[in-house]
GROMACS .gro file of C-alpha atoms in nm:
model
  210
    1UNK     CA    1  -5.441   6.319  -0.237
    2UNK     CA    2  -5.161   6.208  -0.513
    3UNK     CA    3  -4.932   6.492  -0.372
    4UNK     CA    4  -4.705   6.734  -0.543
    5UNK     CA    5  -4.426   6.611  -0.830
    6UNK     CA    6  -4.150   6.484  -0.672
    7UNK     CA    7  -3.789   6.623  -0.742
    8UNK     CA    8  -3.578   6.476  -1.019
    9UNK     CA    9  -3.328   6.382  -0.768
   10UNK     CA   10  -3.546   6.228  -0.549
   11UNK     CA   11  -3.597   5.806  -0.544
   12UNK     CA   12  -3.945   5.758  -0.476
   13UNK     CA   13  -4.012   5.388  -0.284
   14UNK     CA   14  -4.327   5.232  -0.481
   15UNK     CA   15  -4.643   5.272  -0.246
   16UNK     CA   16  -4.860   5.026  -0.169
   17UNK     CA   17  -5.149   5.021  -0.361
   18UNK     CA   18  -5.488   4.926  -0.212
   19UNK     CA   19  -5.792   4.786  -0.390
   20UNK     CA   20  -6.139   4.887  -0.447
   21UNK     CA   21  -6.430   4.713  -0.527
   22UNK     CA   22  -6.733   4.918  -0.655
   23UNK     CA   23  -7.078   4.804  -0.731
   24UNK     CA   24  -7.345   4.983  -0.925
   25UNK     CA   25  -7.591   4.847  -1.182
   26UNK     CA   26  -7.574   5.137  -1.347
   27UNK     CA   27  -7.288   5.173  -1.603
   28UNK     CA   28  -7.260   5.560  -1.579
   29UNK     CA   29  -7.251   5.551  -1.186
   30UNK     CA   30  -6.974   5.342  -1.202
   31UNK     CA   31  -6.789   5.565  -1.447
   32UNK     CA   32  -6.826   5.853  -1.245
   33UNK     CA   33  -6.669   5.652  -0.935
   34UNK     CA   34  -6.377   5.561  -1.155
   35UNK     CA   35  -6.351   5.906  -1.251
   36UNK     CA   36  -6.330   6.031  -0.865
   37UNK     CA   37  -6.036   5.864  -0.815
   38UNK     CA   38  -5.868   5.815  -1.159
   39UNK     CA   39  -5.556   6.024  -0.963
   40UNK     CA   40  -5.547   5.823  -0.666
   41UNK     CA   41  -5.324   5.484  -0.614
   42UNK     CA   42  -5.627   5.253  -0.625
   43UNK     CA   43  -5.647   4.911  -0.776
   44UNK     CA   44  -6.045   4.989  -0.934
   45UNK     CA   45  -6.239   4.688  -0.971
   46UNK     CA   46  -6.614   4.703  -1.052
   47UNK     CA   47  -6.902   4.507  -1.047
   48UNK     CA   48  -7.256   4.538  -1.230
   49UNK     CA   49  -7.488   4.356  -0.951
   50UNK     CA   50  -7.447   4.178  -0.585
   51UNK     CA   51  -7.378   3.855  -0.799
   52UNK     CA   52  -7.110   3.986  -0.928
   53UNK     CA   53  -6.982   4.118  -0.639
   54UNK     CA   54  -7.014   3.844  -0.400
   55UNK     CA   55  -6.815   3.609  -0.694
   56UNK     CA   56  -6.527   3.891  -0.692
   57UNK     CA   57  -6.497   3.896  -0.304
   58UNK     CA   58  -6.468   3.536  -0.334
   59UNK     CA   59  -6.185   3.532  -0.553
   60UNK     CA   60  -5.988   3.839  -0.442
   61UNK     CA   61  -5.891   4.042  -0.193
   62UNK     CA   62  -5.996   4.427  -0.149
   63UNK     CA   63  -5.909   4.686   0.059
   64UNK     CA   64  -6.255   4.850   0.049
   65UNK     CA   65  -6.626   4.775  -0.089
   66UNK     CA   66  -6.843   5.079  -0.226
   67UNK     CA   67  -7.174   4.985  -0.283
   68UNK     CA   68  -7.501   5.090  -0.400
   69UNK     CA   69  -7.846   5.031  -0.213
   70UNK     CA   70  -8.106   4.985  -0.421
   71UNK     CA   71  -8.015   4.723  -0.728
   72UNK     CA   72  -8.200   4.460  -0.890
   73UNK     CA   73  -8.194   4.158  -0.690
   74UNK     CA   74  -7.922   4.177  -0.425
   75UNK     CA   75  -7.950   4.504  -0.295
   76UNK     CA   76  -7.604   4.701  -0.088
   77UNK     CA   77  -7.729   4.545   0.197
   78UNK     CA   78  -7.676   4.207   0.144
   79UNK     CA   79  -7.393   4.263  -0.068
   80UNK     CA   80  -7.238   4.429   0.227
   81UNK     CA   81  -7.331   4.192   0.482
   82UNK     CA   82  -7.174   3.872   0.284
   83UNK     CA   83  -6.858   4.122   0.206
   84UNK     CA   84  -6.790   4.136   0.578
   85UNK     CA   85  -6.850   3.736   0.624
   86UNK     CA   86  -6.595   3.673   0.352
   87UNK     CA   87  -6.368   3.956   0.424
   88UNK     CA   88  -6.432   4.120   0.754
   89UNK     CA   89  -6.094   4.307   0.746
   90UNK     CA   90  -6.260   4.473   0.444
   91UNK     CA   91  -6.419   4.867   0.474
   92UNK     CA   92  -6.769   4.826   0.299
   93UNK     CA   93  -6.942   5.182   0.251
   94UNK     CA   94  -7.257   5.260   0.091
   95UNK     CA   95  -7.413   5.463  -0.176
   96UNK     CA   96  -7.773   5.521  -0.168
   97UNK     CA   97  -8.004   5.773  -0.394
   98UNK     CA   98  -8.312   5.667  -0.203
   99UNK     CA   99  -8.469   5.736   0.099
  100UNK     CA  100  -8.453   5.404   0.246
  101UNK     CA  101  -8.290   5.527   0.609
  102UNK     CA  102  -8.452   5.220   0.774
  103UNK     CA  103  -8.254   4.933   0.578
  104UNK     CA  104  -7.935   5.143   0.554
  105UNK     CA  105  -7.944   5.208   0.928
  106UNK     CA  106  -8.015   4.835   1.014
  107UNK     CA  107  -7.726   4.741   0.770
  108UNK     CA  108  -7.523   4.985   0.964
  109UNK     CA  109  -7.644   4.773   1.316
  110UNK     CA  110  -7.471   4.466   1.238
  111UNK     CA  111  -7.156   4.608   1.195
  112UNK     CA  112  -7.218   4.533   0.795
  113UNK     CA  113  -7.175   4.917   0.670
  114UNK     CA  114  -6.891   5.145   0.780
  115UNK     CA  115  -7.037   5.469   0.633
  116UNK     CA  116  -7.309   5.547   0.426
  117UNK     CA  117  -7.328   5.864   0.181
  118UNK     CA  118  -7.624   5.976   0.008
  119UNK     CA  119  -7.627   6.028  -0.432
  120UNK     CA  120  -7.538   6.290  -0.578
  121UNK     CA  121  -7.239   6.310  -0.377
  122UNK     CA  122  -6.927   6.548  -0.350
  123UNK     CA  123  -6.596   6.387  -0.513
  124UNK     CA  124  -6.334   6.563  -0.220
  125UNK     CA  125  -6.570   6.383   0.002
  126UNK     CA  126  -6.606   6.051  -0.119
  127UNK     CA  127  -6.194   6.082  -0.172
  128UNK     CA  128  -6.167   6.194   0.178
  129UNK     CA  129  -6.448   5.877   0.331
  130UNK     CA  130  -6.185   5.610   0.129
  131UNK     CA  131  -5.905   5.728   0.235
  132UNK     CA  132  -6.018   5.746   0.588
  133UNK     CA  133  -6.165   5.373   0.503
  134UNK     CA  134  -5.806   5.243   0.405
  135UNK     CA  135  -5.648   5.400   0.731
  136UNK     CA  136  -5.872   5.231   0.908
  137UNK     CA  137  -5.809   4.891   0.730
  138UNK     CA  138  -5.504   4.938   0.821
  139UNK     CA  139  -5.503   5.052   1.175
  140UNK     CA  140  -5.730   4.696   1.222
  141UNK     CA  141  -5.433   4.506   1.008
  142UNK     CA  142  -5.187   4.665   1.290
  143UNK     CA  143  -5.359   4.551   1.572
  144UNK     CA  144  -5.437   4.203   1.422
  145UNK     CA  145  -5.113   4.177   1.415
  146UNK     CA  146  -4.955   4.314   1.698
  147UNK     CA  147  -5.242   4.057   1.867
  148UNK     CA  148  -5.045   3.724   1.723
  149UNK     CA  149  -4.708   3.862   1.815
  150UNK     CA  150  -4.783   3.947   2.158
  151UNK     CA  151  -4.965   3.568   2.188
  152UNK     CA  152  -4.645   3.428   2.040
  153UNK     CA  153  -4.468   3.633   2.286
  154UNK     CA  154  -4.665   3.509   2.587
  155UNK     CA  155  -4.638   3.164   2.494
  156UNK     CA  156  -4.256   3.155   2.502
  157UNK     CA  157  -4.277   3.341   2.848
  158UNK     CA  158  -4.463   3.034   2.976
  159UNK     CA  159  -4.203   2.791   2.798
  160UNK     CA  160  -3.926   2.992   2.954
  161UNK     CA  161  -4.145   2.950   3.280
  162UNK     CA  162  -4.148   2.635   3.314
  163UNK     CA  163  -3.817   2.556   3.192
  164UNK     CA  164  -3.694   2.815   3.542
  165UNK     CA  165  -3.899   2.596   3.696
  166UNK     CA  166  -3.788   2.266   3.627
  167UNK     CA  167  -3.410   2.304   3.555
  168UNK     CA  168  -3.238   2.594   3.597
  169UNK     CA  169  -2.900   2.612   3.415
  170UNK     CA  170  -3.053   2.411   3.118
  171UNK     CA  171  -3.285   2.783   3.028
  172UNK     CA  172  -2.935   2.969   2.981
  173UNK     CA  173  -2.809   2.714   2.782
  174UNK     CA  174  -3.104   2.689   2.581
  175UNK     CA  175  -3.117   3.090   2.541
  176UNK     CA  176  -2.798   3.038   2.450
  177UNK     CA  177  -2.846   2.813   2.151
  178UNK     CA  178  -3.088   3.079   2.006
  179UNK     CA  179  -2.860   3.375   1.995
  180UNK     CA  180  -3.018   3.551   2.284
  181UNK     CA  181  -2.716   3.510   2.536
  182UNK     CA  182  -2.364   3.479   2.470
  183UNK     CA  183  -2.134   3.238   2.582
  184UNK     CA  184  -1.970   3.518   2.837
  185UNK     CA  185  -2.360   3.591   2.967
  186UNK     CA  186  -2.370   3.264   3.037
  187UNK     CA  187  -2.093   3.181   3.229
  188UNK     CA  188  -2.145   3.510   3.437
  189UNK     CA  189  -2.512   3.408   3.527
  190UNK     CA  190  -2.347   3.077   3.671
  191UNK     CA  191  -2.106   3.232   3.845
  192UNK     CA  192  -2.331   3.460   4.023
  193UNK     CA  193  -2.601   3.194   4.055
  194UNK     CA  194  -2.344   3.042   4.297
  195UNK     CA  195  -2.345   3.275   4.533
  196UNK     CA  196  -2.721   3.404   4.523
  197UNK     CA  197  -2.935   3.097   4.425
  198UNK     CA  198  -3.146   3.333   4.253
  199UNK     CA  199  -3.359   3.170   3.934
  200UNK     CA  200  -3.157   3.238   3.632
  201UNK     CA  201  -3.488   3.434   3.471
  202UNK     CA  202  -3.441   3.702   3.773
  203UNK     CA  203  -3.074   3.722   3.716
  204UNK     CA  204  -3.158   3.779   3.345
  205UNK     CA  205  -3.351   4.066   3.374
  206UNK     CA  206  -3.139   4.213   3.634
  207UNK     CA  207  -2.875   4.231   3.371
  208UNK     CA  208  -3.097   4.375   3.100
  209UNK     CA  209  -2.991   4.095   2.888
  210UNK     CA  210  -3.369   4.024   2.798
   0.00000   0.00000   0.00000
């Protein structure tokens, strides 16, 4: 997981570190997760009790949630389900010693529990579940994104519409004005428009010059 030593004459960029919130009322428990991935480039944040938790989600942002089922008051559960109402972009995984299938799997129904893993569990595994956890944060993170560019994108395409639409030469000019044609492209698409009284869009992407 942290890789080999890299070579003394290699510059290393700084990687992005992700953060981890982990909740356990027991103090030991919580140790132990620290100690799982004391190697890895994790911001580890921990909480004793949902409280706490839900007050920490709040305030700052994580990357993934870890949680234990059964804890005084506020069990995983619930800790889980308010995780994903204040952070939904956040991974939430559960812990659980007990054999309390029927909550875990209901948690798991409403979308409230990525994975759940049973105590005492296996250290390459757990590694291996939040680091498949963070890829997936950021594989939603991609798409969210990729979402608002292509709605930005579609919402220029009907400016640029209606602007073909209702006057012709003033779309080059305004292309123009924004870097996207030059002053040559220009000319060239009124030049030709005079001849083929084509919409300036058509003769735009004819040239490849959008």
């Amino acid at each position: 997981f942290t890789g080999s030593a890299p070579s003394s004459d290699h510059v290393a960029t700084p990687a992005k570190r992700y953060r981890v919130l982990l909740v356990d009322d027991e103090p030991n428990v919580l140790s132990a997760l620290r100690r799982v991935f004391r190697q890895e480039n994790y911001d580890i944040v921990t909480a004793n009790n949902g409280e706490q938790a839900i007050a920490l989600l709040e305030s700052q942002t994580f990357q993934v949630v870890i949680s234990d089922f059964m804890m005084p008051g506020m069990n995983g559960g619930e800790v889980l389900k308010r995780a994903r109402i204040l952070q939904p972009s956040t991974i939430r995984l559960m812990l659980t010693g007990h054999a309390d299938v029927t909550a875990v799997v209901s948690a798991m129904k409403v979308g409230a529990v990525y994975k759940f893993m049973l105590k005492p569990w296996n250290d390459d595994d757990l590694r291996i579940t939040v680091a498949l956890a963070i890829e997936q944060h950021e594989l939603i993170q991609k798409n969210n994104q990729l979402k608002q560019e292509n709605q930005s994108k579609s919402k220029d395409l009907e400016t640029l519409a209606k602007l073909n639409v209702s006057n012709r030469s003033q779309i080059a000019i305004i292309l123009h004005k924004r870097g996207m044609l030059t002053a040559m492209q220009v000319q060239e698409l009124f030049r030709i428009q005079q001849t083929r009284k084509e919409p300036l869009i058509k003769l735009i992407l004819e040239k490849q010059w959008a």
